[in-house]
Amino acid sequence: MMQLRWGSATDVGMVRDINQDNLLVAEPLFAVADGMGGHQGGEVASATALEILERTFRESATKEELLEAVRRANAKVWDRAQLDDNLHGMGTTLTAAAVFSLEDGGEVVAVVNIGDSRTYLLRDGELIQLTTDHSFVEEMVRAGEISAEEAESHPKRNILTRALGVEPTVEPQVEEMTPRPGDRLLLCSDGLIRELNDNQIAAHLRKLKDPDEAAKELVAQAKAHGGHDNITVVIVDFDVESEDVTVHIDVPSKDDKRKGTNAQADYGRGNKIRPSAPRGRNPVTLRVIVFIFAVVALVGVGMMSVVWYARSSYFVGLEGEQLVIYQGRPEPVLWYEATIVQRTNVLTSDVLPSALPTLRDGALQSSLQQAQTYVENLKSEADEARGEQPSDVPTTTPTTALTTTPPNESTSTTTTTAVP
Ligand code: MG
């Protein structure tokens, strides 16, 4: 599984008295909920929804269970609102992302959404909105009645067309995407979007590599722009190369001992250590030699890991008009570049045009054989589409970079998001 790093921040903002937003970070499940309803209703709705979501998902972390968890959260919020007059009419938005391992060794991110909180993907520096707002103005924009700019200041921009807990059942929007190393997900409530436009959000996400720092900075920026609503941000990074590698050594300095701080606990949180040589003694002690040896060994293991990681996969890409199989990864891993291991006799004109964007990016495969099968499938898929009898190749559908969940019910709004 790709390594995940995440950060989060939430704030009441500059105008409201209470924070009705809530967030959940429970790897591999992340969510933001923005509650609504008078008295304490909003807070209760968003907190209840996330609690049920997490508990149900933990029982069985599958894609199906994620949708079931959303439905149960909806039912729980609805039930509580019916039983308690003070909570009557409460509801919440929900945007959630969960990472799943696939049988072929790959991974997929499922995103569910109800209401006008949002999940974005930052890929190659570009910000892509994965969710669609369930709001009155968004539907007017889609119908061509108002522009996106007009929607931002429209008096009815707060009216939601779908929310969790306001009816006995709910159908979330469901998206799926294949994560790539370096991808960054942003989950946020509308308190962020109301103050910062997509370009401003993207600029801060590109600038700050640490997810926690980036989350806090976005919240601070939203407050600086007015903070008219509660603001909540969750950021999830996929396989980022760490720029701040800390060597963990269990050697508390004298200063730490004197202050009575628990140096070991600090190490556990990845804080930087200031190893200090004891004063008045020869600094080249056995401890120093062991330390140097450990660092050299760590560097060696690190370099071997990079080579192993880089060589452990294959991808199908293009060399001119020809489909070729590379060993390595589409994005170079440090100094290690992918090498061509096989040139196929398949040309871009032999496959469907829809396959070309994936091929230009490089279609990642776990083995050489899988890469060969992928090429054969692309070819036979195109042959079939052209009405020709496919040659003697398997007829399974090739793994593409994006998949779509079949709708569970006819009212489901499952869609495929085009991710470049
Ligand atoms: Mg809000």
Coordinates of C-alpha atoms and ligand atoms in Angstrom, one line a residue:
M1 CA 0.0 0.0 0.0
M2 CA 1.2 3.5 -0.8
Q3 CA 2.4 5.4 2.2
L4 CA -0.1 8.1 3.3
R5 CA 0.7 11.3 5.2
W6 CA -2.0 13.6 6.3
G7 CA -2.8 16.8 8.1
S8 CA -5.9 18.6 9.2
A9 CA -7.3 21.8 10.7
T10 CA -10.7 23.2 11.7
D11 CA -11.7 26.6 12.9
V12 CA -14.9 28.4 13.9
G13 CA -13.9 31.3 11.6
M14 CA -14.3 35.0 12.3
V15 CA -18.1 35.4 12.4
R16 CA -19.8 32.3 13.8
D17 CA -20.1 31.5 17.5
I18 CA -19.8 27.7 17.2
N19 CA -18.0 25.3 14.9
Q20 CA -20.5 22.9 13.4
D21 CA -17.9 21.3 11.1
N22 CA -16.3 18.0 12.1
L23 CA -13.5 16.0 10.5
L24 CA -12.3 12.4 10.6
V25 CA -8.8 11.1 10.0
A26 CA -8.7 7.4 10.5
E27 CA -6.3 5.9 7.8
P28 CA -7.4 4.8 5.3
L29 CA -10.7 6.8 5.8
F30 CA -10.8 10.6 5.8
A31 CA -13.8 12.8 5.9
V32 CA -15.2 16.3 6.5
A33 CA -18.8 17.1 7.6
D34 CA -20.4 20.5 7.8
G35 CA -23.5 20.4 10.1
M36 CA -26.6 22.6 9.8
G37 CA -29.6 23.2 12.0
G38 CA -30.4 25.5 14.9
H39 CA -29.4 25.1 18.5
Q40 CA -26.9 22.3 18.8
G41 CA -28.3 20.4 15.7
G42 CA -25.5 21.1 13.3
E43 CA -22.7 20.0 15.6
V44 CA -24.6 16.9 16.6
A45 CA -25.4 16.0 13.0
S46 CA -21.8 16.3 11.7
A47 CA -20.3 14.5 14.7
T48 CA -22.9 11.7 14.6
A49 CA -22.4 11.2 10.9
L50 CA -18.6 10.8 11.2
E51 CA -18.9 8.6 14.3
I52 CA -21.2 6.1 12.5
L53 CA -19.2 6.3 9.3
E54 CA -16.0 5.4 11.0
R55 CA -17.5 2.7 13.2
T56 CA -19.3 1.0 10.3
F57 CA -16.4 1.3 8.0
R58 CA -14.0 -0.2 10.6
E59 CA -16.1 -3.4 10.8
S60 CA -15.5 -4.1 7.2
A61 CA -13.3 -1.8 5.1
T62 CA -14.6 -2.4 1.6
K63 CA -16.0 -0.1 -1.0
E64 CA -19.5 -1.6 -0.5
E65 CA -19.2 -1.0 3.2
L66 CA -18.3 2.6 2.7
L67 CA -21.6 3.2 0.9
E68 CA -23.4 1.2 3.6
A69 CA -21.6 3.3 6.3
V70 CA -22.9 6.5 4.6
R71 CA -26.5 5.1 4.6
R72 CA -26.3 4.1 8.2
A73 CA -24.9 7.5 9.2
N74 CA -27.8 9.0 7.3
A75 CA -30.3 6.8 9.1
K76 CA -28.8 7.6 12.5
V77 CA -28.8 11.4 12.0
W78 CA -32.4 11.2 10.7
D79 CA -33.6 9.0 13.7
R80 CA -32.0 11.3 16.2
A81 CA -33.6 14.4 14.6
Q82 CA -37.0 12.7 14.8
L83 CA -36.7 11.8 18.4
D84 CA -35.4 15.1 19.8
D85 CA -37.3 18.3 19.2
N86 CA -34.2 20.4 19.7
L87 CA -32.5 18.5 16.9
H88 CA -35.4 18.5 14.5
G89 CA -34.4 19.5 11.0
M90 CA -30.7 19.0 11.5
G91 CA -28.5 17.6 8.8
T92 CA -24.9 17.6 7.5
T93 CA -22.8 17.6 4.4
L94 CA -20.3 14.7 4.0
T95 CA -17.3 14.3 1.8
A96 CA -15.2 11.3 2.5
A97 CA -12.3 9.5 0.8
A98 CA -11.1 5.9 1.5
V99 CA -8.1 4.1 0.1
F100 CA -8.5 0.5 -0.9
S101 CA -5.9 -2.1 -2.0
L102 CA -6.9 -4.1 -5.1
E103 CA -6.2 -7.8 -5.7
D104 CA -3.7 -7.0 -8.5
G105 CA -1.6 -5.0 -6.0
G106 CA -2.9 -1.6 -7.1
E107 CA -4.9 0.8 -5.2
V108 CA -8.1 2.8 -5.7
V109 CA -9.5 5.8 -3.9
A110 CA -13.3 5.9 -3.4
V111 CA -14.8 9.4 -2.8
V112 CA -18.4 9.9 -1.6
N113 CA -20.1 13.2 -1.4
I114 CA -23.4 14.6 -0.2
G115 CA -23.9 18.4 -0.1
D116 CA -21.5 21.2 -0.8
S117 CA -18.3 20.2 1.0
R118 CA -15.7 19.2 -1.6
T119 CA -12.9 16.8 -2.3
Y120 CA -10.2 18.0 -4.7
L121 CA -7.2 16.2 -6.2
L122 CA -3.9 18.1 -6.7
R123 CA -2.0 16.2 -9.4
D124 CA 1.1 17.5 -11.1
G125 CA 0.4 20.9 -9.6
E126 CA -3.1 21.1 -11.1
L127 CA -6.2 21.2 -8.8
I128 CA -9.2 19.1 -10.0
Q129 CA -12.5 19.0 -8.2
L130 CA -13.6 15.4 -7.8
T131 CA -17.0 16.1 -6.2
T132 CA -20.1 18.0 -7.5
D133 CA -21.9 20.3 -5.1
H134 CA -25.5 19.3 -4.4
S135 CA -26.6 22.9 -4.1
F136 CA -29.3 25.1 -5.7
V137 CA -26.8 27.4 -7.4
E138 CA -24.7 24.5 -8.7
E139 CA -27.8 23.2 -10.5
M140 CA -28.5 26.6 -11.9
V141 CA -24.9 26.7 -13.2
R142 CA -25.3 23.3 -14.8
A143 CA -28.5 24.3 -16.4
G144 CA -26.8 27.4 -17.8
E145 CA -29.0 29.8 -16.0
I146 CA -26.1 31.6 -14.1
S147 CA -22.4 31.6 -14.4
A148 CA -19.9 30.1 -11.9
E149 CA -18.9 33.6 -10.9
E150 CA -22.5 34.6 -10.3
A151 CA -23.0 31.5 -8.2
E152 CA -20.2 32.6 -5.8
S153 CA -22.3 35.7 -4.6
H154 CA -25.8 34.3 -5.3
P155 CA -28.2 34.9 -2.3
K156 CA -29.3 31.3 -2.5
R157 CA -25.8 29.8 -2.5
N158 CA -26.4 28.2 0.9
I159 CA -29.4 26.1 -0.2
L160 CA -28.5 22.5 -0.5
T161 CA -30.4 20.1 -2.7
R162 CA -29.1 17.0 -0.9
A163 CA -27.8 16.6 2.7
L164 CA -27.2 13.7 5.1
G165 CA -29.9 13.1 7.7
V166 CA -32.7 15.2 6.4
E167 CA -34.6 12.4 4.8
P168 CA -34.8 8.7 5.7
T169 CA -32.6 7.6 2.8
V170 CA -29.9 9.3 0.8
E171 CA -27.8 8.5 -2.3
P172 CA -24.3 9.9 -2.3
Q173 CA -22.3 10.8 -5.3
V174 CA -19.5 8.2 -5.7
E175 CA -16.3 8.7 -7.6
E176 CA -13.2 6.5 -8.0
M177 CA -9.7 7.3 -9.0
T178 CA -6.4 5.5 -9.2
P179 CA -3.9 7.3 -6.9
R180 CA -0.4 8.1 -8.1
P181 CA 2.7 8.8 -6.0
G182 CA 2.8 12.5 -5.4
D183 CA -1.0 13.0 -5.5
R184 CA -2.6 15.2 -2.8
L185 CA -6.2 15.0 -1.8
L186 CA -8.0 18.0 -0.2
L187 CA -11.2 17.6 1.7
C188 CA -12.8 20.8 2.8
S189 CA -16.0 22.5 4.0
D190 CA -17.5 25.4 2.1
G191 CA -16.0 27.8 4.6
L192 CA -12.7 27.5 2.7
I193 CA -14.2 27.7 -0.8
R194 CA -16.2 30.7 0.1
E195 CA -13.1 32.7 0.9
L196 CA -10.5 31.3 -1.5
N197 CA -10.9 30.5 -5.2
D198 CA -9.4 27.3 -6.8
N199 CA -6.3 29.1 -8.0
Q200 CA -5.5 30.5 -4.5
I201 CA -6.1 27.1 -2.9
A202 CA -3.9 25.3 -5.5
A203 CA -1.1 27.9 -4.9
H204 CA -1.0 27.2 -1.2
L205 CA -1.2 23.4 -1.7
R206 CA 1.8 23.6 -4.1
K207 CA 3.8 25.7 -1.8
L208 CA 3.6 23.8 1.4
K209 CA 4.8 20.2 1.3
D210 CA 3.9 19.3 4.8
P211 CA 0.2 18.3 4.9
D212 CA -0.4 19.6 8.4
E213 CA 1.3 23.0 7.6
A214 CA -0.7 23.2 4.4
A215 CA -4.0 22.5 6.2
K216 CA -3.3 25.1 8.8
E217 CA -2.2 27.7 6.2
L218 CA -5.4 27.2 4.2
V219 CA -7.6 27.8 7.3
A220 CA -5.5 30.8 8.3
Q221 CA -5.9 32.2 4.8
A222 CA -9.7 31.7 4.8
K223 CA -9.9 33.6 8.1
A224 CA -7.7 36.4 6.7
H225 CA -10.2 36.7 3.8
G226 CA -13.1 37.1 6.2
G227 CA -13.8 33.7 7.7
H228 CA -17.5 34.1 7.3
D229 CA -18.2 30.4 8.0
N230 CA -16.6 27.5 9.9
I231 CA -13.5 26.3 8.0
T232 CA -12.3 22.7 7.9
V233 CA -9.5 21.1 5.9
V234 CA -8.1 17.6 5.6
I235 CA -5.1 16.9 3.3
V236 CA -3.9 13.4 2.4
D237 CA -0.6 12.9 0.5
F238 CA 0.3 9.7 -1.4
D239 CA 3.9 8.4 -1.3
V240 CA 5.6 11.7 -0.9
E241 CA 9.4 11.6 -0.8
S242 CA 10.2 12.9 2.6
E243 CA 12.4 16.0 2.6
D244 CA 12.8 15.9 6.3
V245 CA 14.2 12.5 7.2
T246 CA 14.9 12.4 10.9
V247 CA 17.2 9.8 12.3
H248 CA 15.6 8.3 15.4
I249 CA 18.2 7.7 18.1
D250 CA 17.3 7.0 21.7
V251 CA 20.0 9.2 23.2
P252 CA 18.4 12.0 25.4
S253 CA 20.8 14.9 25.8
K254 CA 21.7 16.2 29.3
D255 CA 19.5 19.2 28.7
D256 CA 16.5 17.0 28.1
K257 CA 17.1 15.1 31.3
R258 CA 17.5 18.2 33.3
K259 CA 14.3 19.6 32.1
G260 CA 12.6 16.3 32.8
T261 CA 11.2 16.1 29.2
N262 CA 10.5 12.8 27.8
A263 CA 12.9 12.8 24.8
Q264 CA 11.8 9.4 23.6
A265 CA 8.2 10.5 23.2
D266 CA 9.4 13.4 21.1
Y267 CA 11.3 11.1 18.8
G268 CA 8.2 9.1 18.3
R269 CA 6.4 12.1 16.9
G270 CA 9.3 12.6 14.4
N271 CA 10.6 15.8 16.0
K272 CA 14.0 16.9 15.1
I273 CA 16.7 15.8 17.6
R274 CA 19.7 17.8 18.6
P275 CA 22.2 15.2 19.6
S276 CA 24.8 16.9 21.7
A277 CA 28.2 15.5 22.6
P278 CA 28.9 15.5 26.4
R279 CA 31.1 18.5 27.2
G280 CA 34.7 18.0 28.3
R281 CA 35.0 14.5 26.9
N282 CA 36.5 13.1 23.8
P283 CA 33.7 13.4 21.3
V284 CA 34.9 10.3 19.3
T285 CA 33.4 7.7 21.5
L286 CA 32.1 4.3 20.7
R287 CA 28.7 5.8 20.6
V288 CA 29.7 8.2 17.8
I289 CA 31.3 5.4 15.8
V290 CA 28.1 3.3 16.2
F291 CA 26.1 6.3 15.1
I292 CA 28.2 6.9 12.0
F293 CA 28.0 3.2 11.1
A294 CA 24.2 3.3 11.6
V295 CA 23.8 6.3 9.3
V296 CA 26.0 4.6 6.5
A297 CA 23.9 1.4 6.8
L298 CA 20.7 3.4 6.6
V299 CA 21.8 5.2 3.5
G300 CA 22.8 1.9 1.9
V301 CA 19.5 0.3 2.7
G302 CA 17.7 3.4 1.4
M303 CA 19.5 3.3 -1.9
M304 CA 18.8 -0.4 -2.3
S305 CA 15.1 0.3 -1.5
V306 CA 14.9 2.9 -4.2
V307 CA 16.4 0.6 -6.8
W308 CA 14.0 -2.2 -5.7
Y309 CA 11.0 0.1 -5.8
A310 CA 11.9 1.6 -9.2
R311 CA 12.6 -1.8 -10.8
S312 CA 9.7 -3.7 -9.2
S313 CA 7.1 -2.6 -11.8
Y314 CA 6.5 -2.2 -15.5
F315 CA 4.5 0.2 -17.5
V316 CA 3.2 0.4 -21.0
G317 CA 4.0 3.7 -22.8
L318 CA 4.7 5.1 -26.2
E319 CA 7.9 5.5 -28.2
G320 CA 6.7 7.6 -31.2
E321 CA 3.7 5.7 -32.6
Q322 CA 4.7 2.4 -31.1
L323 CA 3.5 0.8 -27.8
V324 CA 6.5 -0.2 -25.7
I325 CA 6.9 -1.9 -22.3
Y326 CA 9.2 -0.2 -19.8
Q327 CA 10.7 -1.6 -16.6
G328 CA 10.5 1.0 -13.9
R329 CA 8.0 3.7 -13.1
P330 CA 6.4 6.4 -15.4
E331 CA 7.9 9.1 -13.1
P332 CA 11.6 8.7 -12.6
V333 CA 12.5 7.6 -9.0
L334 CA 15.4 9.8 -7.9
W335 CA 18.3 8.9 -10.2
Y336 CA 16.7 5.7 -11.6
E337 CA 15.1 6.1 -15.0
A338 CA 12.8 3.4 -16.6
T339 CA 14.3 1.3 -19.4
I340 CA 12.5 -0.2 -22.4
V341 CA 12.4 -4.0 -22.1
Q342 CA 10.1 -4.8 -25.0
R343 CA 8.9 -3.1 -28.2
T344 CA 5.5 -4.4 -29.3
N345 CA 4.2 -4.6 -32.8
V346 CA 1.2 -2.6 -31.8
L347 CA 0.9 1.0 -33.0
T348 CA -1.3 3.9 -31.6
S349 CA -3.5 3.4 -34.7
D350 CA -4.2 -0.2 -33.5
V351 CA -5.8 0.9 -30.2
L352 CA -8.8 3.0 -29.3
P353 CA -8.1 6.7 -29.1
S354 CA -9.5 6.7 -25.6
A355 CA -6.5 4.6 -24.5
L356 CA -4.0 7.1 -25.6
P357 CA -4.0 9.6 -22.7
T358 CA -3.2 6.7 -20.3
L359 CA -0.5 5.4 -22.6
R360 CA 1.1 8.8 -22.8
D361 CA 1.2 9.0 -19.0
G362 CA 2.4 5.4 -18.8
A363 CA 0.0 2.6 -17.7
L364 CA 1.5 1.0 -14.6
Q365 CA 1.5 -2.9 -14.4
S366 CA 2.8 -5.2 -11.8
S367 CA 4.7 -7.6 -14.1
L368 CA 6.0 -8.0 -17.6
Q369 CA 3.4 -10.6 -18.4
Q370 CA 0.6 -8.3 -17.1
A371 CA 2.0 -5.5 -19.3
Q372 CA 2.0 -7.8 -22.4
T373 CA -1.6 -8.9 -21.6
Y374 CA -2.6 -5.2 -21.2
V375 CA -1.3 -4.4 -24.7
E376 CA -3.0 -7.5 -26.2
N377 CA -6.3 -6.5 -24.6
L378 CA -6.0 -2.9 -25.9
K379 CA -5.6 -4.3 -29.4
S380 CA -8.4 -6.8 -29.2
E381 CA -10.7 -4.1 -27.7
A382 CA -10.0 -1.9 -30.7
D383 CA -10.5 -4.8 -33.1
E384 CA -13.9 -5.5 -31.5
A385 CA -14.9 -1.9 -31.7
R386 CA -14.1 -1.9 -35.4
G387 CA -16.2 -5.0 -35.9
E388 CA -13.2 -7.3 -36.7
Q389 CA -12.8 -10.7 -35.3
P390 CA -10.2 -10.4 -32.5
S391 CA -7.1 -12.5 -32.9
D392 CA -6.3 -15.3 -30.4
V393 CA -5.8 -13.0 -27.4
P394 CA -7.7 -12.9 -24.1
T395 CA -10.8 -10.8 -24.1
T396 CA -10.6 -9.4 -20.7
T397 CA -10.9 -5.7 -20.3
P398 CA -7.6 -4.0 -19.8
T399 CA -6.9 -2.2 -16.5
T400 CA -7.3 1.4 -17.2
A401 CA -6.4 4.3 -15.0
L402 CA -9.9 5.0 -14.0
T403 CA -12.8 2.8 -13.1
T404 CA -16.4 3.5 -12.3
T405 CA -18.6 1.8 -9.7
P406 CA -21.8 0.4 -11.1
P407 CA -24.7 2.2 -9.5
N408 CA -26.3 0.3 -6.7
E409 CA -29.7 1.8 -7.4
S410 CA -31.2 3.6 -10.3
T411 CA -31.1 6.9 -8.5
S412 CA -27.4 6.7 -7.8
T413 CA -25.3 9.5 -9.3
T414 CA -22.2 7.5 -10.0
T415 CA -20.0 9.2 -12.5
T416 CA -16.5 9.0 -13.8
T417 CA -14.3 12.0 -13.3
A418 CA -11.7 12.7 -16.0
V419 CA -8.4 12.9 -14.3
P420 CA -5.6 13.7 -16.6
Ligands
MG1 MG -20.2 25.6 6.1

